[in-house]
XYZ file of C-alpha atoms in Angstrom:
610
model
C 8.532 -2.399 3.802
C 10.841 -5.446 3.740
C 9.684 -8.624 2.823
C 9.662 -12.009 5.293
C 8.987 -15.543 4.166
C 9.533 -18.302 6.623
C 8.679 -22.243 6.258
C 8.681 -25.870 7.841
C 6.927 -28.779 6.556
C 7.923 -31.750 4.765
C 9.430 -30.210 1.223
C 12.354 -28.906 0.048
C 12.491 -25.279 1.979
C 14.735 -23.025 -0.882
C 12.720 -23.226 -3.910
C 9.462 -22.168 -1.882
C 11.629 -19.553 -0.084
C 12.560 -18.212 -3.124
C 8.847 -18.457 -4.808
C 7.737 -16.816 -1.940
C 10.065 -13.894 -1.911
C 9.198 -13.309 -5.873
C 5.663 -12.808 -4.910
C 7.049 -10.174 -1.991
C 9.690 -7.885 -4.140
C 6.821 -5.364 -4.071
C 7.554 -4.662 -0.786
C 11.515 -4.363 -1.054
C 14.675 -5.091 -3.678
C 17.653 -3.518 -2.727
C 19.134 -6.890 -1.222
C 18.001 -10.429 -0.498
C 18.903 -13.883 1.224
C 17.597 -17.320 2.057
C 18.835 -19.039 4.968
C 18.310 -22.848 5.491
C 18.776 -25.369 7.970
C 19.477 -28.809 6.897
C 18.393 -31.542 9.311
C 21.907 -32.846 10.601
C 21.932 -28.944 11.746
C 23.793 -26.968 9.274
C 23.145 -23.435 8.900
C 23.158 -22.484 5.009
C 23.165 -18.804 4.127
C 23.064 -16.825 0.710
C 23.001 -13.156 0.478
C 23.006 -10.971 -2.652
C 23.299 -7.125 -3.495
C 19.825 -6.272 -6.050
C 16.594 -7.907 -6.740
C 15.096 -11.290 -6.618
C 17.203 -11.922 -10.379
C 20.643 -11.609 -8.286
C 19.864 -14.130 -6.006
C 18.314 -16.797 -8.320
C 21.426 -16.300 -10.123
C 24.014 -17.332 -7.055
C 20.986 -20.001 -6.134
C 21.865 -22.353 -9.630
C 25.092 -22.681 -8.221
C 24.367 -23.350 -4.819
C 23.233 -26.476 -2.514
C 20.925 -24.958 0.575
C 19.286 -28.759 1.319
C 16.590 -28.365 4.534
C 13.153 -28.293 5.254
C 12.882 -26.016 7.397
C 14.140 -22.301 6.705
C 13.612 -18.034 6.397
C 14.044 -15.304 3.658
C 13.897 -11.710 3.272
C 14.161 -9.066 0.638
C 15.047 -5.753 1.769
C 14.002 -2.269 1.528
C 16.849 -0.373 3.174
C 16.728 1.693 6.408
C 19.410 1.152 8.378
C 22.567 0.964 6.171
C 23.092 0.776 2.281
C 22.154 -1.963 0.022
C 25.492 -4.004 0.644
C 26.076 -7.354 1.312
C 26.582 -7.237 4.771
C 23.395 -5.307 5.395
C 21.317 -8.224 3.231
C 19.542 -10.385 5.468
C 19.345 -12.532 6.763
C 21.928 -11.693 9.651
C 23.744 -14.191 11.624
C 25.511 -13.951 15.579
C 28.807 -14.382 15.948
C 29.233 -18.555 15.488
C 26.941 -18.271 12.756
C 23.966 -20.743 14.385
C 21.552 -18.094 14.733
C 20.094 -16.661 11.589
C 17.329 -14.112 11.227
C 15.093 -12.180 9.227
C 13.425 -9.164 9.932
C 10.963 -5.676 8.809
C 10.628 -2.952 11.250
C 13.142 -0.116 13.211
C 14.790 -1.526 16.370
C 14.955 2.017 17.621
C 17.224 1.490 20.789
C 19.638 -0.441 18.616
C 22.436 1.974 18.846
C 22.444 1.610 23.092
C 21.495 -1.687 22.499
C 24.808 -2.348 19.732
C 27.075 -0.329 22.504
C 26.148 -2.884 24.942
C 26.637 -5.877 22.954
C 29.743 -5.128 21.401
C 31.096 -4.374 25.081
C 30.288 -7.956 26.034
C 32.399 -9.378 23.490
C 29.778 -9.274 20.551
C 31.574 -8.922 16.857
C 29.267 -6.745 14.348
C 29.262 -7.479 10.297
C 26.892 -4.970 9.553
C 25.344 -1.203 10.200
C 21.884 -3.064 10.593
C 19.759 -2.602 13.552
C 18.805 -6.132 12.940
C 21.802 -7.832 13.697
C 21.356 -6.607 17.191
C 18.730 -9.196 16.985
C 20.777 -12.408 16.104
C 23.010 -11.414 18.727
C 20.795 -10.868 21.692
C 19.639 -14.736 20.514
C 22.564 -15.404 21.188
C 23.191 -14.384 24.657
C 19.849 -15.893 25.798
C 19.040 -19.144 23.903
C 19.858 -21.640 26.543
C 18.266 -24.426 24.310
C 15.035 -23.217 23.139
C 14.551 -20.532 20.744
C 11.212 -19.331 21.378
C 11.904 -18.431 25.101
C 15.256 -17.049 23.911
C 13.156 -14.255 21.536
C 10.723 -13.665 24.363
C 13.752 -12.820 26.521
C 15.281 -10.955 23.559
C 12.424 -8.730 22.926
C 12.095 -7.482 26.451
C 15.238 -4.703 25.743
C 13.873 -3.805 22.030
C 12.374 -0.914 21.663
C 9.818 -0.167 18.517
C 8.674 -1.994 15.688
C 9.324 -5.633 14.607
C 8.335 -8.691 12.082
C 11.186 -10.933 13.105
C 11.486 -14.782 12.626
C 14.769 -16.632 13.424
C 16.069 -20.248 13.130
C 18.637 -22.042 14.959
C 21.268 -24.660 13.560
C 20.083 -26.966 16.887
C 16.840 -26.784 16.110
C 16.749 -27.988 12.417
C 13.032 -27.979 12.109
C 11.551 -24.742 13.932
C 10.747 -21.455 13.087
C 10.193 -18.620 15.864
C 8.811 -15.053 14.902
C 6.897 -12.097 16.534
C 5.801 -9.205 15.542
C 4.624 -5.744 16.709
C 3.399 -2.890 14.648
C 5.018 -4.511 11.544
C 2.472 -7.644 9.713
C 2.913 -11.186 9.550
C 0.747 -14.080 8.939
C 0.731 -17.699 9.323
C -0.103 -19.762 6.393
C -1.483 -23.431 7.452
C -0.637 -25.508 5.213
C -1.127 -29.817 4.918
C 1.868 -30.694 7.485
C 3.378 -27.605 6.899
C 3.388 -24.350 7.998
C 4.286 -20.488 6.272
C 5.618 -17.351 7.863
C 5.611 -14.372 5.680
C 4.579 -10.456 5.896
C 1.767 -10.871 3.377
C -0.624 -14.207 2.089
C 0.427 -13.270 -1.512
C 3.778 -15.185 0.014
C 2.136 -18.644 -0.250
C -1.219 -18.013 -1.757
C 0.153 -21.261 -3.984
C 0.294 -23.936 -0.953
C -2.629 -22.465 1.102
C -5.697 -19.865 1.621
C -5.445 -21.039 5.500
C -4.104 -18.023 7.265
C -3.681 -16.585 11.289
C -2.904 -13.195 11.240
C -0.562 -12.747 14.414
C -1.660 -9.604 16.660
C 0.638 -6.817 17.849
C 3.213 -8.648 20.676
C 2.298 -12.169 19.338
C 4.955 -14.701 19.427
C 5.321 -17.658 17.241
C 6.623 -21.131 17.507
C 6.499 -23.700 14.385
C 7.865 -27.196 14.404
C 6.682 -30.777 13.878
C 4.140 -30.667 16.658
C 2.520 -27.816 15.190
C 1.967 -24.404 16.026
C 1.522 -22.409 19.186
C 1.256 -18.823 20.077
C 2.024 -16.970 22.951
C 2.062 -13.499 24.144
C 5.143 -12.375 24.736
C 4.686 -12.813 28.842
C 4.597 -16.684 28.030
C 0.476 -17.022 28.431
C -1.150 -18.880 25.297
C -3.522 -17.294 22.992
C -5.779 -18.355 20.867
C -5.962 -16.501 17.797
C -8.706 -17.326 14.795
C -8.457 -18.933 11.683
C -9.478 -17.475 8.247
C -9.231 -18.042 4.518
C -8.135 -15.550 2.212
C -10.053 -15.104 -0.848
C -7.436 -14.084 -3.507
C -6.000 -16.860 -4.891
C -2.987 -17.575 -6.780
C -3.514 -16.283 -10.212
C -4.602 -12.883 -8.900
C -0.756 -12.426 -7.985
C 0.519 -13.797 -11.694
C 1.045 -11.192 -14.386
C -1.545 -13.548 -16.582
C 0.119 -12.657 -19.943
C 0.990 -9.008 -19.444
C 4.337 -7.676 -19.790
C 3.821 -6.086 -16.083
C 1.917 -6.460 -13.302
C 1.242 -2.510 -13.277
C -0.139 -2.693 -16.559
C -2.678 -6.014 -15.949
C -3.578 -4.121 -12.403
C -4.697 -0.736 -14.490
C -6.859 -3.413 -16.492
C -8.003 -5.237 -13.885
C -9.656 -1.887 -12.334
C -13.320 -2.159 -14.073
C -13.472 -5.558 -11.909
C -11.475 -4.006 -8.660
C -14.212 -1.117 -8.507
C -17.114 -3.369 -9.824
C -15.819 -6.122 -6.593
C -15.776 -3.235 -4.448
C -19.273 -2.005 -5.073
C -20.972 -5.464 -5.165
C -21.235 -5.878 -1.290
C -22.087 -2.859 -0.401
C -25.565 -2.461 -2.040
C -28.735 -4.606 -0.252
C -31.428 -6.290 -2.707
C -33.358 -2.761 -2.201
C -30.747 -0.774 -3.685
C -29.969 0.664 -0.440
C -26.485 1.240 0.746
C -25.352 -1.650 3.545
C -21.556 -1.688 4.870
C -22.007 -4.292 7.618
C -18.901 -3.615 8.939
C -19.226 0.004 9.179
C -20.412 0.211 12.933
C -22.653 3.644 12.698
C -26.184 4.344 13.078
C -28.460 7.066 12.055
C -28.140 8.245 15.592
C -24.624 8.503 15.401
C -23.694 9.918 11.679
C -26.211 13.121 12.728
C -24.691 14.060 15.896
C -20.942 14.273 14.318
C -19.253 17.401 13.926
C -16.760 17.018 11.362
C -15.025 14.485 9.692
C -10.984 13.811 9.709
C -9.205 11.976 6.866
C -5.970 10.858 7.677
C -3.907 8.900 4.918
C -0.380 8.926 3.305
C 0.894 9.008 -0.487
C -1.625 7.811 -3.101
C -4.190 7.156 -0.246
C -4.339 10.711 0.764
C -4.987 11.034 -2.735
C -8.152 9.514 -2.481
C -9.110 11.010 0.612
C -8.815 14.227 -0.946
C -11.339 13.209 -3.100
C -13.519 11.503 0.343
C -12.635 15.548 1.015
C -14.930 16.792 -1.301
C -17.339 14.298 -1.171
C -18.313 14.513 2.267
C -18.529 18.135 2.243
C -21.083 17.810 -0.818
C -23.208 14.721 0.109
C -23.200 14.235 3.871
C -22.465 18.133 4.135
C -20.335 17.828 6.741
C -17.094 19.785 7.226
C -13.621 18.076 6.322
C -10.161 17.690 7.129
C -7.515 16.018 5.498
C -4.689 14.938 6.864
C -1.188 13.597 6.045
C -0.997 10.679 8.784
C 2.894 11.229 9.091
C 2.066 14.427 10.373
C -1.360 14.301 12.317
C -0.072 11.690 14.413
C 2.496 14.269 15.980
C 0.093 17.433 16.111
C -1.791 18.030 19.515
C -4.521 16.365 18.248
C -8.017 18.337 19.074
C -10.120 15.416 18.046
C -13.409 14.178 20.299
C -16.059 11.760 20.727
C -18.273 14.338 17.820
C -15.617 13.926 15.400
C -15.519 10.525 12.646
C -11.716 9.917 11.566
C -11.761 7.794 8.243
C -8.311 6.347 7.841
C -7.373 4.700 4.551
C -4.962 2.459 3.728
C -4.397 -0.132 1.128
C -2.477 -2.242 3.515
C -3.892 -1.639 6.653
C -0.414 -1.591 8.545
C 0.908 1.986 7.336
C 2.972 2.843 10.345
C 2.169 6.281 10.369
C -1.763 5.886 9.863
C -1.676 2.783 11.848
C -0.576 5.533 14.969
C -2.903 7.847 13.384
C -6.097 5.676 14.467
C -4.878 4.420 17.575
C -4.324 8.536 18.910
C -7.730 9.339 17.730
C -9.090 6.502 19.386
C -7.375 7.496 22.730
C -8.543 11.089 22.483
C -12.265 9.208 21.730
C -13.052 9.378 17.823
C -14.879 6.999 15.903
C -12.622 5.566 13.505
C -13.579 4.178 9.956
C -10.836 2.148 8.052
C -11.099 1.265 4.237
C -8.913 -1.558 3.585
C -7.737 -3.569 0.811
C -6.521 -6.561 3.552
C -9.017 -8.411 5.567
C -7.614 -9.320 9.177
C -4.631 -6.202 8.951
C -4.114 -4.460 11.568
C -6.247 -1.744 10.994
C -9.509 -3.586 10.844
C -9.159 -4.779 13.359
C -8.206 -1.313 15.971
C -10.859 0.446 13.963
C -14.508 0.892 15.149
C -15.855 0.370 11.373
C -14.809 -1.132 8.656
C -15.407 -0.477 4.729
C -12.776 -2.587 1.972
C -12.108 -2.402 -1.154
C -11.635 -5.681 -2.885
C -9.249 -4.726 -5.421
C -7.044 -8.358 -4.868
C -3.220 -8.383 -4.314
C -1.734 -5.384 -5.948
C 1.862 -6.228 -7.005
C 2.949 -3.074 -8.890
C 4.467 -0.500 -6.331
C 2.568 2.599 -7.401
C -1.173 2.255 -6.722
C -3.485 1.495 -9.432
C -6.501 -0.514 -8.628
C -6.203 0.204 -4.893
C -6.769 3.623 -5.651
C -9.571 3.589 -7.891
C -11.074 0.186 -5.670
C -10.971 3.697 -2.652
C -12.037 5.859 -4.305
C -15.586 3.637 -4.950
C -15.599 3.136 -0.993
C -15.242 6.527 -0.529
C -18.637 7.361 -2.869
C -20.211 4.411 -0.891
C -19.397 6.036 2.663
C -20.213 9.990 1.437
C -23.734 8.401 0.040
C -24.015 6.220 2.920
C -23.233 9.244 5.383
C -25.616 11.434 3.263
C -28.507 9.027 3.720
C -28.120 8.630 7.411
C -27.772 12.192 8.014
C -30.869 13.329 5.562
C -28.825 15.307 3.453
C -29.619 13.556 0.077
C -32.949 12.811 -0.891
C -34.376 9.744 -3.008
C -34.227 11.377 -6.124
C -30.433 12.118 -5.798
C -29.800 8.962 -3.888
C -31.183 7.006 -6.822
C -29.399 9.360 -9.691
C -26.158 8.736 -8.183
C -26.324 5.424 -6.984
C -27.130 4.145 -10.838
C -24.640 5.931 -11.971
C -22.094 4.834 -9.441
C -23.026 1.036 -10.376
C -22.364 1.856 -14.113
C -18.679 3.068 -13.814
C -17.205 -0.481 -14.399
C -18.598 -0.580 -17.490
C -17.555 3.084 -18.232
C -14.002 1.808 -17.114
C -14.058 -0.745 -20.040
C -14.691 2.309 -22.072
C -11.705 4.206 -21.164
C -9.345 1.203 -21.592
C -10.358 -0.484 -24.329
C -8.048 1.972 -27.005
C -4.717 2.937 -25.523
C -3.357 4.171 -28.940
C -4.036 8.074 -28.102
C -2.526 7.635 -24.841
C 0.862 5.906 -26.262
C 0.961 8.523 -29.109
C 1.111 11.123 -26.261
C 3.818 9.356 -24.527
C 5.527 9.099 -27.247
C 5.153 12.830 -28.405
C 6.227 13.907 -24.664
C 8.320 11.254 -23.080
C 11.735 13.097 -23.431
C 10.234 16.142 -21.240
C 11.904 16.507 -17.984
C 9.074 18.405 -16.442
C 5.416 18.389 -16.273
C 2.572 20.091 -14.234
C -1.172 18.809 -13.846
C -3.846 20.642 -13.340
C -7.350 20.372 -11.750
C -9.944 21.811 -10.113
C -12.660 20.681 -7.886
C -12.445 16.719 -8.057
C -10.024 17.107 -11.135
C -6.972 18.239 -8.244
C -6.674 15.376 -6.924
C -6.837 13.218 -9.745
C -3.773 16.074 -10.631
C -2.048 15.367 -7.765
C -2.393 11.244 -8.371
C -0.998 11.868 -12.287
C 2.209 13.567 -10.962
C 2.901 10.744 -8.284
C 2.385 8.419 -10.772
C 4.703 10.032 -13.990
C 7.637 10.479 -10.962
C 7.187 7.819 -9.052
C 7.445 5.339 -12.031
C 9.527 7.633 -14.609
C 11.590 9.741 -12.463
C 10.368 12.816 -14.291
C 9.663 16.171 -11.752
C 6.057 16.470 -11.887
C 3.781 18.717 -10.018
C -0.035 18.509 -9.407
C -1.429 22.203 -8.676
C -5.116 23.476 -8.236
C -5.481 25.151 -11.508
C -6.405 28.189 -9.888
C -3.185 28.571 -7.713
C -0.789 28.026 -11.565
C -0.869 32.350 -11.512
C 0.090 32.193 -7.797
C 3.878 30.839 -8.789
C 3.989 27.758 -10.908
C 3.174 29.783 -14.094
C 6.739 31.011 -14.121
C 7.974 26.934 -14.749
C 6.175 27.421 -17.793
C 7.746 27.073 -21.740
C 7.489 25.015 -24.549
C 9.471 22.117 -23.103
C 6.818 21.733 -20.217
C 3.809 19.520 -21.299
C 1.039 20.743 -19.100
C -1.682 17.962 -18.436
C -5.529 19.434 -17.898
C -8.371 17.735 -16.285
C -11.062 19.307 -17.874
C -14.407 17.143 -18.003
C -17.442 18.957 -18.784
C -18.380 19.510 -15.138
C -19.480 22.685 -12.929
C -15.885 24.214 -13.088
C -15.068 23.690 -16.761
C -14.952 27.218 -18.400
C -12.787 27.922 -15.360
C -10.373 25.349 -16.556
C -10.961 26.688 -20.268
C -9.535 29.704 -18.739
C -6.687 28.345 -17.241
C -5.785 26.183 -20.210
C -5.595 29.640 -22.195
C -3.636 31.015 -19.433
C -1.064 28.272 -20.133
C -1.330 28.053 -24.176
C -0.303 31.933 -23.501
C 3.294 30.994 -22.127
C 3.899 28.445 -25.020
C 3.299 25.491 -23.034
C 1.797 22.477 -24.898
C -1.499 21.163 -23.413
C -2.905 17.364 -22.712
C -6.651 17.150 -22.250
C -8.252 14.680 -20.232
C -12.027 15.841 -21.328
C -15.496 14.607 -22.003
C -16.021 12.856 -25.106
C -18.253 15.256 -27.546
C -16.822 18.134 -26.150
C -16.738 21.384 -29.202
C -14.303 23.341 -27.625
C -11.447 21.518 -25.983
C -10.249 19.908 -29.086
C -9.133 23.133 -30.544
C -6.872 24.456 -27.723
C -4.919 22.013 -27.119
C -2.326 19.929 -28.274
C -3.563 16.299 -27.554
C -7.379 15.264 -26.092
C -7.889 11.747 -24.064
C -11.446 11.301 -23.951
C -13.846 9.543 -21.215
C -17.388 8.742 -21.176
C -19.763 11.166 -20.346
C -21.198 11.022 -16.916
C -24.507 12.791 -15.083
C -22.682 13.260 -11.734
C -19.698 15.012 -11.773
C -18.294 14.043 -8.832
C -17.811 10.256 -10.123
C -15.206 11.745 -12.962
C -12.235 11.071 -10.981
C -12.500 7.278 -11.294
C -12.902 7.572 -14.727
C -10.004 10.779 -15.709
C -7.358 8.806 -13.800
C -6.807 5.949 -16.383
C -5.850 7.589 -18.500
C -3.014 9.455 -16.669
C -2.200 5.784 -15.003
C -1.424 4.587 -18.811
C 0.690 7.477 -19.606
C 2.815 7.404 -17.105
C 3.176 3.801 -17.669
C 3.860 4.321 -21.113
C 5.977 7.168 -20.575
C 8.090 4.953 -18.403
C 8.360 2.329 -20.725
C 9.786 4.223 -23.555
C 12.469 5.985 -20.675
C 13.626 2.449 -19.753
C 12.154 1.844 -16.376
C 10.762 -0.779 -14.059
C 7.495 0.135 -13.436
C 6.758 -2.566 -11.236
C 10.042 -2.075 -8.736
C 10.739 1.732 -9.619
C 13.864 2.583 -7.403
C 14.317 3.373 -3.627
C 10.321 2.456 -3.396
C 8.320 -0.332 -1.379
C 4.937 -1.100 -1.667
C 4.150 -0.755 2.274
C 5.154 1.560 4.317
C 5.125 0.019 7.616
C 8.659 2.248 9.004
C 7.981 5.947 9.815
C-alpha cells in the first residue's frame, strides 16, 4: 500500500524525496510528508492532508536543508486521512522521525503500554507506536535501537527511521511488506519500489523478510534482525526511467493501455527457444513432474484473479487438467487440502500481495509446487516460489491494471501450452496452430487500438448511466468480470460482470432502458448462445454494446453499438484482444464523469495489508 522513500548521499535530500514519492502515489494519496535532517542535527518535518499536489504546495514555502532524510505517502489503515495520521510520525521530543507500510497488529497492547510509561500520542496510527518504542531504546545508535524495537511488534512492516543525532543515517527493516535499496554513486535509496529512484540508479538489493538496514557515510550493511550479517545480492533493474514518465499522454492509464502490444509482445519474447518450442527457465518442472499432478490451484486477488480465471479455462482445455480458482484472501484461511500432486499457480503483479504472498507460503507447508507469474524480478514471491514465469509489462503507474493484466494473461497461454506439451495433451499440429497465433497478438493489439473514435462515441452515448452489467461466456466472463472492475473502479459507476447464462437466474430483473448492457460476443464456440442472451436482454429494453468479431452479419443489427477486433483461429486467445476495448471505455467514460483515473479514490496500487 503506502509508499516509502528514504535517502543519504551527498545532494540535497527534499527535492529527491519528493521526486521519489511522485513516482510512488500509485501506491497511496490520502496524506504525505518528508522529513529531513540537516547536518547540525535538526529534525525538519512537513505533513499534508491529499496527494503529492498538497505537499509540493506547502514545500515552495518551506526550507527542509539536509542530506540525509525519509518520505511517505499514505494509503490509510489505521486512522483517517488527517494530519496527524500523515507520516511521517515523530516521539515525543520530536528527534525520532519515521516512515512506515504495513499493520503493527499488537499496537493497541503495545499503545496501552507506552502511554502508561509516560508516552504522549498525536495520532490513531499504529505507526507512531514505532517512533516511540525508538525512543525508549536508542541509547545512541539507531540501528540496534530498531532491532530492539522490533522484538515486541507483531505483523507486518517496511519501516525506516532517522534520528536528529545521527544527521546522516538511515535505518529500515522490513517483513512481509517490500523495500529495496537503490545503490547509487556515494549515495544510497530506500524506497518500497525501484520506480522510486529509477532516475539516480538501476543498482538495487532487495531486502528479505526480517532484514535490517543501516545507511550512512561508510556505506551499507545488513543484518538480520538477531545482529548476524548477511550478505544479500546485487541486481540491476531493467526498466528505466522513461518507462515510469507519462511520455506525452494525458495519463499514465491511458499510455499503459497503449503500451500493451509491447507489454504482451516483451512477455512472449523469452519464453519461446530458437525451435519454436516453449522454454520458461525459471519454471522448475519437468515432464516427469507436470504428468503426475492432480489438479491445479489458482490463487490470486482483484484483477489478477481475473486472469487466473482465464489460466481457469485454459488449463482445463490444453493441459486437461482439473482447476480451481481461488480468491487468495480467502484460501489462505480455508483448511487447505492441498498435497505434493497438486501445482498452485499464484499470480501477482507485485509479487508482495499480502494475502497471496500467505497463500504460497501455506501451500508450500502443506507440500505444493508453487508457480508465481510476476511483473517484479527479486519480489518476494519469486523468490518463496518453486517456479517462476514474469510478465515484463514495465512499471505500471495507473492503479487499475492494464498492461499487467493483459502482460498475465500471455504467461498464462505460455504455462497452459507449456503444461499441455509436457503432459502430451496437445499435439504438434495444435501446438504449432496456437503458438503462431499466440506470437501474432501484438500485432492484432495494434489493430484494436489504433481507432478509439467508436469507443469514445460509446462513452459518450452512455457515460451518464449509473449502472451497467457485462456479459460473457466461456473466456468472454472473465474478460466481463475485468470490464466491470475497470468502469467502477475508475468511474465509480455500479457495474456487474455475470456469466451470460446466469442474467435469467436474477440479474435480468436490474434490467431497463437506463442500463447499458455490454456483450462479449466474438465469433467463437459459444456465440449463438450469446446471440441468445443478447435477445434475452434487447427483450427488457436494455441497450446493448458489442464487443464482436470484425465481419460479423448478424451482431450489427441487434444491438445498439459494435466494437470490433480482429479475427482470430483460436478462440481461447480472444480475451487479450476483447479487453481493450472495455479498458478504453471505462477510461473514457471516466474522463467525461470528471475522474482521476490514475489515483481513483480510497485505492492503492499494492495490496501488501490484508
Amino acid at each position: 500500500m503506502c509508499g516509502i522513500v528514504g535517502y543519504v548521499g551527498h545532494r540535497e535530500a527534499e527535492p529527491i524525496l519528493f521526486d521519489g514519492l511522485r513516482r510512488l502515489e500509485y501506491r497511496g494519496y490520502d496524506s504525505a510528508g518528508i522529513c529531513v535532517i540537516s547536518p547540525d542535527g535538526n529534525a525538519g518535518c512537513v505533513r499534508v492532508v491529499g496527494n503529492l499536489d498538497s505537499l509540493g504546495e506547502v514545500l515552495k514555502d518551506t526550507e527542509l536543508p539536509g542530506t540525509a532524510g525519509i518520505g511517505h505517502t499514505r494509503w490509510a489503515t489505521h486512522g483517517a486521512p488527517t494530519r496527524e495520521n500523515a507520516h511521517p510520525h515523530m516521539d515525543c521530543h520530536g528527534d525520532i522521525a519515521v516512515v512506515h507500510n504495513g499493520i503493527i497488529e499488537n499496537y493497541i497492547q503495545l499503545r496501552s503500554e507506552l502511554t502508561e510509561r509516560g508516552h504522549k500520542f498525536a495520532s490513531e496510527t499504529d505507526t507512531e507506536t514505532l517512533a516511540h518504542l525508538l525512543e525508549e531504546n536508542y541509547a545512541g545508535d539507531l540501528a540496534e535501537a530498531l532491532r530492539m524495537s522490533l522484538k515486541s511488534v507483531e505483523g507486518s512492516f517496511a519501516v525506516v527511521a532517522v534520528h536528529k543525532s545521527e544527521p546522516g543515517t538511515i535505518v529500515a527493516a522490513r517483513r512481509d511488506s517490500p523495500l529495496v535499496l537503490g545503490l547509487g554513486d556515494d549515495e544510497f535509496f530506500v524506497a518500497s519500489a525501484v520506480s522510486a529512484f529509477l532516475a539516480s540508479t538501476r543498482r538495487v538489493i532487495f531486502m528479505e523478510d526480517n532484514d535490517l538496514l543501516k545507511v550512512d557515510g561508510d556505506g551499507c550493511v545488513i543484518t538480520g534482525l538477531d545482529g548476524h550479517v548477511l550478505t544479500r545480492q546485487e541486481s540491476e533493474v531493467e526498466w528505466d526511467i522513461d518507462a515510469a514518465e507519462k511520455g506525452g499522454y494525458e495519463d499514465f492509464m491511458l499510455k499503459e493501455i497503449y503500451e500493451q502490444p509491447r507489454a504482451v509482445a516483451d512477455t512472449l519474447r523469452d519464453k519461446f527457444g530458437p525451435s519454436g518450442e516453449i522454454v520458461v527457465e525459471e519454471l522448475g518442472l519437468t515432464g516427469e513432474g507436470a504428468r503426475s499432478l492432480r489438479r491445479i490451484v489458482v490463487v490470486a486477488c482483484g484483477t489478477s484473479y481475473h486472469a487466473g480465471l482465464l489460466a481457469k479455462y485454459l488449463f482445463e482445455r490444453w493441459a486437461e487438467l482439473p482447476v480451481e480458482i481461488e480468491i487468495a484472501s480467502e484460501f489462505r484461511y480455508r483448511n487447505l487440502v492441498v498435497t505434493a500432486e497438486d501445482l498452485v499457480v499464484a499470480i501477482s503483479q507485485s509479487g508482495e500481495t499480502a494475502d497471496t504472498m500467505a497463500g504460497v507460503r501455506e501451500a508450500r507447508r502443506r507440500g505444493a509446487s508453487v508457480i508465481a507469474v510476476v511483473n517484479v524480478v527479486g519480489s518476494m514471491m519469486t523468490r518463496e516460489a518453486d517456479g517462476v514465469i514474469y510478465t515484463h509489462a514495465g512499471p505500471e503507474v495507473g492503479v487499475a491494471a492494464t498492461k499487467t493484466f493483459t502482460s498475465q494473461m500471455a504467461a498464462m497461454y505460455v504455462l497452459a501450452m507449456h503444461l499441455g506439451r509436457l503432459r502430451g495433451a496437445v499435439d504438434d499440429e495444435q501446438y504449432a496452430a496456437i503458438t503462431d497465433e499466440l506470437k501474432s497478438l501484438p500485432e492484432k493489439m495494434e489493430v484494436v487500438l489504433a481507432d478509439s473514435g467508436p469507443v469514445e462515441a460509446c462513452a459518450g452515448k452512455y457515460h451518464d448511466c449509473d449502472d451497467f452489467l457485462f456479459l460473457g461466456r466461456s473466456v468472454g466472463y472473465p474478460i466481463a468480470m475485468e470490464g466491470a472492475l475497470k468502469l467502477k473502479e475508475i468511474s465509480y459507476i455500479h457495474a456487474e460482470g455475470y456469466p451470460a447464462g446466469e442474467m435469467k437466474h436474477g440479474p435480468i430483473a436490474l434490467l431497463h432502458r437506463g442500463v447499458p448492457v455490454v456483450a462479449i460476443v466474438p465469433h467463437d464456440s459459444v456465440y449463438e448462445k450469446m446471440l441468445s442472451n443478447i435477445q434475452e436482454v434487447k427483450a427488457r429494453g436494455a441497450p446493448v454494446l458489442a464487443v464482436a468479431t470484425v465481419g460479423d452479419p448478424d451482431i450489427k443489427g441487434i444491438c445498439e453499438d459494435v466494437l470490433w477486433v480482429p479475427e482470430t483461429t483460436e478462440e481461447m486467445l480472444y480475451p487479450v484482444l476483447t479487453v481493450l476495448h472495455l479498458q478504453l471505455l471505462a477510461y473514457h467514460i471516466a474522463k467525461l464523469r470528471g475522474c482521476n483515473v490514475d489515483q481513483p479514490r480510497n485505492l492503492a496500487k499494492t495490496v501488501t495489508v490484508e
